[in-house]
């Protein structure tokens, strides 16, 4: 070939990266041990697993296969280390993490080559993306370690964290897990994925090198069934952080239900890539390459569904085919290669199976004319057109280099198609019209929305899912809350443990639960007469008229009869019947959920308007202060002064959330790119909630007010024992301009109704304040559609205390963060 020929063909020559230093490192270390207490130890079983190089199918290394005995040892090491690491000053932790970041940079090429060898992804990606992002993650979180005491006052680390990661970004997922955990003072036991342990083992060496205290980071390689499951079930683990498939995430949700372990789940996706007809199609083509052929499409947030406006579909598809024809696939260590190998033969088979199914289902499959290498596990970039939205390939995460494309006509249709998935991890929106793009971004249910860009990541900007893509965020300040607890919880729980069971232990049989103390000086109540003192100590004493009111359900702004046609007695502490409420059932809950969904416009309204309505509710509650105080006395037997205090606290709480409604705003991140990331606090959607028994009015208001302030709509099960304070609110709501369906109330047996709510596919989150067993049931049932849950595990909180029962924790539970990436420039 002469120079002229080269000009004609523009062929690249090979530019191989040497594997020698990495292979040498493997040779010196193998067989690899487990990393416990800063030491390399053999596994209890003495067994090893083989790690292969997917680019040639040949063995690469022997890594130890841990089992539950090793998990015990690692958790014990992490527990011992937690004692001192959790008390280590933030500045000291920051120095350690800074050192880790520096050492990652020092070993960056070794890490990049190892990652490429072990996973099959290209050196171009590991060198330019994975490893730099890993270092950035440790630098960024070193900063949070430094700032923890000033920026997260009142929070403490969770304890020992079990972390389980997938194979697609082995070291990056490790960094996303370990950096925030250490920054917040936790210790960790991490399990890498079966196929890709090597960079985690190199990381362990860095941990030794920088002198991190022994036991702070422990790394166990091995099989999911041996290590992963043991870690999830281990009683000494306080939190599980998992990234992987939705199915495994669901199992983990079920396995941890009721245990009180904190849980964050980063799961699968089927992310839309939306192209409007005014988009710059040449940029779009490059975007698609990054969206679905980056990392061979083995990316949780891959733009795997191409949605194109009809009038430009043909032209985009033909441009895309031209580009696909030019993609270079081959040896991952060749620096001019765009696509490497699929991680394992199993994964390759799964991709082949789904592609065959797509063809069978009638879609048109297209692949470039060039052939893949026959050695190793490779699959070509693949494009499906003529795909119908309900087919398998349009719905199921393929996790390979396979793009399915569909068309739409209007922006509304684009949004509907984009949201036609059970997932909600990410989305890309392409349009030269910024008004259109910024209008569409909030309407797509996804944790990250990239405008005219795709697959952008940075430590400053939280990453995580809506819907069945999981809950919790990694990165940003929001990600830190996954690794801390409010300090008052431990204080409160040790207090409770020293007395008897807390008031909140009342379960399904609420009437037998502990009653709040009736103060002895209140003679009228002790005598059992239905009398009360209006206006405080010196007020008139009057006989109460007999109550003959059966509040109905409150659904869609209307009072409706319970479907069952049955009512339940409400009794006072002396077991006298003081009223009746409807006995709600499955059908009432379903109607309420439907009404709550129909009211979703509430989230789109202005925050000013929501604040106004909360103030108005407070105003109308104040007008009925006496009536509400009397009701509390009647239901609980507490002294009247106490009841007034509760009503006033409820009014103050409404004011607080009216205040917060237009102040709990997002932030603007400045990641290292020309542009901004808008981190918006969005409503979750429909929240089902079960109120505590202790404060019939304040407990109810404490939950409803933050949720609706943030734009959610709610289905509320009031206190089972004392529901009348909530049902008395119907009239308050009706006179406060609250739109129909924003608050729906179903009375009845709390745990049975909760089960229906938690099972319901259209409920997006569940809050539960009741028994330990009820909490477990809620967590179990919520695994169905991966709802976010917030339960109290039967622990009481003091609803009068604003530290415990008002403010940011409630607002955080009411919102999910969406990061909208907006790059600048032409
Ligand atoms: P996977 O769920 O099979 O495995 C993930 C990890 O969990 C592995 O370490 C595995 O050994 C372990 N594991 C498997 N079964 C377990 C069990 N029963 N108990 C405890 N641990 C168990 O997923 P994968 O095939 O390794 O990764 C691909 C999946 O990960 C895709 O669905 C992808 O979308 C998802 N993913 C999500 C994100 C995100 O941030 N949302 C990032 C990367 C990958
Ligand atoms: Mn491997």
PDB file of N, CA and C in Angstrom, residues 621-684:
ATOM      1  N   UNK A 621     -58.484  25.577  59.556  1.00  0.00           N
ATOM      2  CA  UNK A 621     -58.321  24.703  60.725  1.00  0.00           C
ATOM      3  C   UNK A 621     -58.381  25.546  61.996  1.00  0.00           C
ATOM      4  N   UNK A 622     -57.752  26.682  61.932  1.00  0.00           N
ATOM      5  CA  UNK A 622     -57.735  27.595  63.078  1.00  0.00           C
ATOM      6  C   UNK A 622     -59.160  28.006  63.461  1.00  0.00           C
ATOM      7  N   UNK A 623     -59.995  28.262  62.464  1.00  0.00           N
ATOM      8  CA  UNK A 623     -61.379  28.655  62.745  1.00  0.00           C
ATOM      9  C   UNK A 623     -62.087  27.569  63.552  1.00  0.00           C
ATOM     10  N   UNK A 624     -61.702  26.319  63.295  1.00  0.00           N
ATOM     11  CA  UNK A 624     -62.374  25.204  63.995  1.00  0.00           C
ATOM     12  C   UNK A 624     -61.519  24.633  65.121  1.00  0.00           C
ATOM     13  N   UNK A 625     -60.630  25.442  65.621  1.00  0.00           N
ATOM     14  CA  UNK A 625     -59.683  24.966  66.621  1.00  0.00           C
ATOM     15  C   UNK A 625     -60.372  24.212  67.765  1.00  0.00           C
ATOM     16  N   UNK A 626     -61.453  24.818  68.302  1.00  0.00           N
ATOM     17  CA  UNK A 626     -62.128  24.201  69.460  1.00  0.00           C
ATOM     18  C   UNK A 626     -62.659  22.825  69.107  1.00  0.00           C
ATOM     19  N   UNK A 627     -63.305  22.764  67.968  1.00  0.00           N
ATOM     20  CA  UNK A 627     -63.893  21.502  67.537  1.00  0.00           C
ATOM     21  C   UNK A 627     -62.822  20.405  67.390  1.00  0.00           C
ATOM     22  N   UNK A 628     -61.689  20.791  66.792  1.00  0.00           N
ATOM     23  CA  UNK A 628     -60.623  19.799  66.592  1.00  0.00           C
ATOM     24  C   UNK A 628     -59.977  19.392  67.919  1.00  0.00           C
ATOM     25  N   UNK A 629     -59.840  20.344  68.826  1.00  0.00           N
ATOM     26  CA  UNK A 629     -59.246  20.020  70.133  1.00  0.00           C
ATOM     27  C   UNK A 629     -60.164  19.058  70.888  1.00  0.00           C
ATOM     28  N   UNK A 630     -61.431  19.357  70.856  1.00  0.00           N
ATOM     29  CA  UNK A 630     -62.426  18.519  71.517  1.00  0.00           C
ATOM     30  C   UNK A 630     -62.357  17.092  70.959  1.00  0.00           C
ATOM     31  N   UNK A 631     -62.225  17.006  69.658  1.00  0.00           N
ATOM     32  CA  UNK A 631     -62.181  15.707  69.001  1.00  0.00           C
ATOM     33  C   UNK A 631     -60.973  14.892  69.461  1.00  0.00           C
ATOM     34  N   UNK A 632     -59.866  15.566  69.644  1.00  0.00           N
ATOM     35  CA  UNK A 632     -58.658  14.868  70.094  1.00  0.00           C
ATOM     36  C   UNK A 632     -58.849  14.339  71.513  1.00  0.00           C
ATOM     37  N   UNK A 633     -59.434  15.182  72.370  1.00  0.00           N
ATOM     38  CA  UNK A 633     -59.696  14.762  73.755  1.00  0.00           C
ATOM     39  C   UNK A 633     -60.604  13.539  73.748  1.00  0.00           C
ATOM     40  N   UNK A 634     -61.647  13.639  72.953  1.00  0.00           N
ATOM     41  CA  UNK A 634     -62.633  12.571  72.900  1.00  0.00           C
ATOM     42  C   UNK A 634     -62.007  11.240  72.461  1.00  0.00           C
ATOM     43  N   UNK A 635     -61.125  11.308  71.473  1.00  0.00           N
ATOM     44  CA  UNK A 635     -60.552  10.062  70.946  1.00  0.00           C
ATOM     45  C   UNK A 635     -59.435   9.504  71.811  1.00  0.00           C
ATOM     46  N   UNK A 636     -58.688  10.420  72.453  1.00  0.00           N
ATOM     47  CA  UNK A 636     -57.470   9.956  73.122  1.00  0.00           C
ATOM     48  C   UNK A 636     -57.554  10.046  74.636  1.00  0.00           C
ATOM     49  N   UNK A 637     -58.492  10.821  75.143  1.00  0.00           N
ATOM     50  CA  UNK A 637     -58.560  11.009  76.588  1.00  0.00           C
ATOM     51  C   UNK A 637     -57.440  11.885  77.127  1.00  0.00           C
ATOM     52  N   UNK A 638     -56.722  12.535  76.243  1.00  0.00           N
ATOM     53  CA  UNK A 638     -55.659  13.408  76.725  1.00  0.00           C
ATOM     54  C   UNK A 638     -56.256  14.706  77.241  1.00  0.00           C
ATOM     55  N   UNK A 639     -55.530  15.402  78.095  1.00  0.00           N
ATOM     56  CA  UNK A 639     -56.058  16.675  78.610  1.00  0.00           C
ATOM     57  C   UNK A 639     -56.291  17.674  77.480  1.00  0.00           C
ATOM     58  N   UNK A 640     -57.230  18.546  77.709  1.00  0.00           N
ATOM     59  CA  UNK A 640     -57.617  19.501  76.674  1.00  0.00           C
ATOM     60  C   UNK A 640     -56.446  20.409  76.265  1.00  0.00           C
ATOM     61  N   UNK A 641     -55.681  20.827  77.259  1.00  0.00           N
ATOM     62  CA  UNK A 641     -54.556  21.725  76.937  1.00  0.00           C
ATOM     63  C   UNK A 641     -53.607  21.049  75.948  1.00  0.00           C
ATOM     64  N   UNK A 642     -53.401  19.764  76.157  1.00  0.00           N
ATOM     65  CA  UNK A 642     -52.603  18.956  75.247  1.00  0.00           C
ATOM     66  C   UNK A 642     -53.172  18.950  73.835  1.00  0.00           C
ATOM     67  N   UNK A 643     -54.479  18.813  73.782  1.00  0.00           N
ATOM     68  CA  UNK A 643     -55.156  18.739  72.493  1.00  0.00           C
ATOM     69  C   UNK A 643     -55.021  20.063  71.755  1.00  0.00           C
ATOM     70  N   UNK A 644     -55.129  21.166  72.487  1.00  0.00           N
ATOM     71  CA  UNK A 644     -54.933  22.472  71.849  1.00  0.00           C
ATOM     72  C   UNK A 644     -53.516  22.594  71.320  1.00  0.00           C
ATOM     73  N   UNK A 645     -52.591  22.083  72.103  1.00  0.00           N
ATOM     74  CA  UNK A 645     -51.199  22.138  71.659  1.00  0.00           C
ATOM     75  C   UNK A 645     -51.061  21.375  70.337  1.00  0.00           C
ATOM     76  N   UNK A 646     -51.742  20.223  70.238  1.00  0.00           N
ATOM     77  CA  UNK A 646     -51.646  19.434  69.005  1.00  0.00           C
ATOM     78  C   UNK A 646     -52.246  20.193  67.829  1.00  0.00           C
ATOM     79  N   UNK A 647     -53.393  20.826  68.050  1.00  0.00           N
ATOM     80  CA  UNK A 647     -54.013  21.565  66.940  1.00  0.00           C
ATOM     81  C   UNK A 647     -53.101  22.707  66.503  1.00  0.00           C
ATOM     82  N   UNK A 648     -52.541  23.415  67.478  1.00  0.00           N
ATOM     83  CA  UNK A 648     -51.654  24.532  67.128  1.00  0.00           C
ATOM     84  C   UNK A 648     -50.397  24.034  66.409  1.00  0.00           C
ATOM     85  N   UNK A 649     -49.908  22.890  66.859  1.00  0.00           N
ATOM     86  CA  UNK A 649     -48.722  22.329  66.190  1.00  0.00           C
ATOM     87  C   UNK A 649     -49.059  21.966  64.741  1.00  0.00           C
ATOM     88  N   UNK A 650     -50.282  21.457  64.524  1.00  0.00           N
ATOM     89  CA  UNK A 650     -50.692  21.100  63.161  1.00  0.00           C
ATOM     90  C   UNK A 650     -50.788  22.360  62.290  1.00  0.00           C
ATOM     91  N   UNK A 651     -51.304  23.424  62.873  1.00  0.00           N
ATOM     92  CA  UNK A 651     -51.417  24.682  62.115  1.00  0.00           C
ATOM     93  C   UNK A 651     -50.017  25.214  61.779  1.00  0.00           C
ATOM     94  N   UNK A 652     -49.141  25.158  62.769  1.00  0.00           N
ATOM     95  CA  UNK A 652     -47.774  25.620  62.526  1.00  0.00           C
ATOM     96  C   UNK A 652     -47.105  24.769  61.444  1.00  0.00           C
ATOM     97  N   UNK A 653     -47.369  23.468  61.485  1.00  0.00           N
ATOM     98  CA  UNK A 653     -46.772  22.568  60.493  1.00  0.00           C
ATOM     99  C   UNK A 653     -47.273  22.911  59.090  1.00  0.00           C
ATOM    100  N   UNK A 654     -48.556  23.215  58.984  1.00  0.00           N
ATOM    101  CA  UNK A 654     -49.093  23.630  57.671  1.00  0.00           C
ATOM    102  C   UNK A 654     -48.387  24.894  57.193  1.00  0.00           C
ATOM    103  N   UNK A 655     -48.149  25.814  58.128  1.00  0.00           N
ATOM    104  CA  UNK A 655     -47.422  27.033  57.761  1.00  0.00           C
ATOM    105  C   UNK A 655     -46.003  26.686  57.291  1.00  0.00           C
ATOM    106  N   UNK A 656     -45.364  25.748  57.999  1.00  0.00           N
ATOM    107  CA  UNK A 656     -43.993  25.392  57.614  1.00  0.00           C
ATOM    108  C   UNK A 656     -43.941  24.895  56.175  1.00  0.00           C
ATOM    109  N   UNK A 657     -44.860  24.007  55.824  1.00  0.00           N
ATOM    110  CA  UNK A 657     -44.803  23.450  54.467  1.00  0.00           C
ATOM    111  C   UNK A 657     -45.334  24.425  53.426  1.00  0.00           C
ATOM    112  N   UNK A 658     -46.215  25.330  53.843  1.00  0.00           N
ATOM    113  CA  UNK A 658     -46.588  26.418  52.927  1.00  0.00           C
ATOM    114  C   UNK A 658     -45.333  27.237  52.632  1.00  0.00           C
ATOM    115  N   UNK A 659     -44.543  27.429  53.684  1.00  0.00           N
ATOM    116  CA  UNK A 659     -43.297  28.190  53.506  1.00  0.00           C
ATOM    117  C   UNK A 659     -42.325  27.432  52.594  1.00  0.00           C
ATOM    118  N   UNK A 660     -42.204  26.140  52.854  1.00  0.00           N
ATOM    119  CA  UNK A 660     -41.268  25.332  52.065  1.00  0.00           C
ATOM    120  C   UNK A 660     -41.711  25.168  50.609  1.00  0.00           C
ATOM    121  N   UNK A 661     -43.026  25.240  50.364  1.00  0.00           N
ATOM    122  CA  UNK A 661     -43.548  24.911  49.028  1.00  0.00           C
ATOM    123  C   UNK A 661     -42.783  25.646  47.935  1.00  0.00           C
ATOM    124  N   UNK A 662     -42.458  26.917  48.164  1.00  0.00           N
ATOM    125  CA  UNK A 662     -41.720  27.649  47.125  1.00  0.00           C
ATOM    126  C   UNK A 662     -40.255  27.864  47.509  1.00  0.00           C
ATOM    127  N   UNK A 663     -39.750  27.032  48.430  1.00  0.00           N
ATOM    128  CA  UNK A 663     -38.336  27.197  48.817  1.00  0.00           C
ATOM    129  C   UNK A 663     -37.506  25.926  48.746  1.00  0.00           C
ATOM    130  N   UNK A 664     -38.137  24.789  48.641  1.00  0.00           N
ATOM    131  CA  UNK A 664     -37.354  23.556  48.528  1.00  0.00           C
ATOM    132  C   UNK A 664     -37.004  23.377  47.057  1.00  0.00           C
ATOM    133  N   UNK A 665     -36.035  24.158  46.649  1.00  0.00           N
ATOM    134  CA  UNK A 665     -35.732  24.241  45.226  1.00  0.00           C
ATOM    135  C   UNK A 665     -34.540  23.365  44.896  1.00  0.00           C
ATOM    136  N   UNK A 666     -34.294  23.215  43.633  1.00  0.00           N
ATOM    137  CA  UNK A 666     -33.148  22.413  43.208  1.00  0.00           C
ATOM    138  C   UNK A 666     -31.869  23.231  43.256  1.00  0.00           C
ATOM    139  N   UNK A 667     -30.864  22.694  42.618  1.00  0.00           N
ATOM    140  CA  UNK A 667     -29.601  23.415  42.522  1.00  0.00           C
ATOM    141  C   UNK A 667     -29.110  23.350  41.069  1.00  0.00           C
ATOM    142  N   UNK A 668     -28.156  24.180  40.780  1.00  0.00           N
ATOM    143  CA  UNK A 668     -27.530  24.139  39.463  1.00  0.00           C
ATOM    144  C   UNK A 668     -26.110  23.633  39.634  1.00  0.00           C
ATOM    145  N   UNK A 669     -25.821  22.510  39.030  1.00  0.00           N
ATOM    146  CA  UNK A 669     -24.472  21.949  39.124  1.00  0.00           C
ATOM    147  C   UNK A 669     -23.602  22.515  38.013  1.00  0.00           C
ATOM    148  N   UNK A 670     -22.309  22.578  38.308  1.00  0.00           N
ATOM    149  CA  UNK A 670     -21.334  22.976  37.289  1.00  0.00           C
ATOM    150  C   UNK A 670     -20.329  21.849  37.098  1.00  0.00           C
ATOM    151  N   UNK A 671     -20.705  20.774  36.426  1.00  0.00           N
ATOM    152  CA  UNK A 671     -19.732  19.705  36.169  1.00  0.00           C
ATOM    153  C   UNK A 671     -18.697  20.210  35.166  1.00  0.00           C
ATOM    154  N   UNK A 672     -17.594  19.490  35.037  1.00  0.00           N
ATOM    155  CA  UNK A 672     -16.575  19.967  34.104  1.00  0.00           C
ATOM    156  C   UNK A 672     -17.020  19.826  32.649  1.00  0.00           C
ATOM    157  N   UNK A 673     -17.883  20.713  32.192  1.00  0.00           N
ATOM    158  CA  UNK A 673     -18.248  20.778  30.776  1.00  0.00           C
ATOM    159  C   UNK A 673     -18.785  22.180  30.539  1.00  0.00           C
ATOM    160  N   UNK A 674     -18.933  22.577  29.300  1.00  0.00           N
ATOM    161  CA  UNK A 674     -19.538  23.882  29.037  1.00  0.00           C
ATOM    162  C   UNK A 674     -21.036  23.689  29.103  1.00  0.00           C
ATOM    163  N   UNK A 675     -21.593  24.097  30.208  1.00  0.00           N
ATOM    164  CA  UNK A 675     -23.019  23.925  30.360  1.00  0.00           C
ATOM    165  C   UNK A 675     -23.388  23.841  31.816  1.00  0.00           C
ATOM    166  N   UNK A 676     -24.652  23.553  32.065  1.00  0.00           N
ATOM    167  CA  UNK A 676     -25.126  23.428  33.438  1.00  0.00           C
ATOM    168  C   UNK A 676     -25.961  22.167  33.560  1.00  0.00           C
ATOM    169  N   UNK A 677     -26.114  21.732  34.790  1.00  0.00           N
ATOM    170  CA  UNK A 677     -27.041  20.653  35.074  1.00  0.00           C
ATOM    171  C   UNK A 677     -28.059  21.193  36.067  1.00  0.00           C
ATOM    172  N   UNK A 678     -29.316  21.131  35.673  1.00  0.00           N
ATOM    173  CA  UNK A 678     -30.379  21.607  36.553  1.00  0.00           C
ATOM    174  C   UNK A 678     -30.879  20.422  37.369  1.00  0.00           C
ATOM    175  N   UNK A 679     -30.618  20.458  38.667  1.00  0.00           N
ATOM    176  CA  UNK A 679     -31.111  19.374  39.531  1.00  0.00           C
ATOM    177  C   UNK A 679     -32.441  19.835  40.121  1.00  0.00           C
ATOM    178  N   UNK A 680     -33.511  19.246  39.625  1.00  0.00           N
ATOM    179  CA  UNK A 680     -34.845  19.686  40.029  1.00  0.00           C
ATOM    180  C   UNK A 680     -35.445  18.699  41.019  1.00  0.00           C
ATOM    181  N   UNK A 681     -36.042  19.216  42.084  1.00  0.00           N
ATOM    182  CA  UNK A 681     -36.796  18.356  42.992  1.00  0.00           C
ATOM    183  C   UNK A 681     -38.186  18.174  42.412  1.00  0.00           C
ATOM    184  N   UNK A 682     -38.475  16.967  41.954  1.00  0.00           N
ATOM    185  CA  UNK A 682     -39.797  16.728  41.372  1.00  0.00           C
ATOM    186  C   UNK A 682     -40.643  15.897  42.314  1.00  0.00           C
ATOM    187  N   UNK A 683     -41.955  16.068  42.181  1.00  0.00           N
ATOM    188  CA  UNK A 683     -42.879  15.239  42.946  1.00  0.00           C
ATOM    189  C   UNK A 683     -42.693  13.788  42.532  1.00  0.00           C
ATOM    190  N   UNK A 684     -43.008  12.868  43.435  1.00  0.00           N
ATOM    191  CA  UNK A 684     -42.885  11.447  43.102  1.00  0.00           C
ATOM    192  C   UNK A 684     -44.109  10.968  42.334  1.00  0.00           C
TER     193      UNK A 684
END
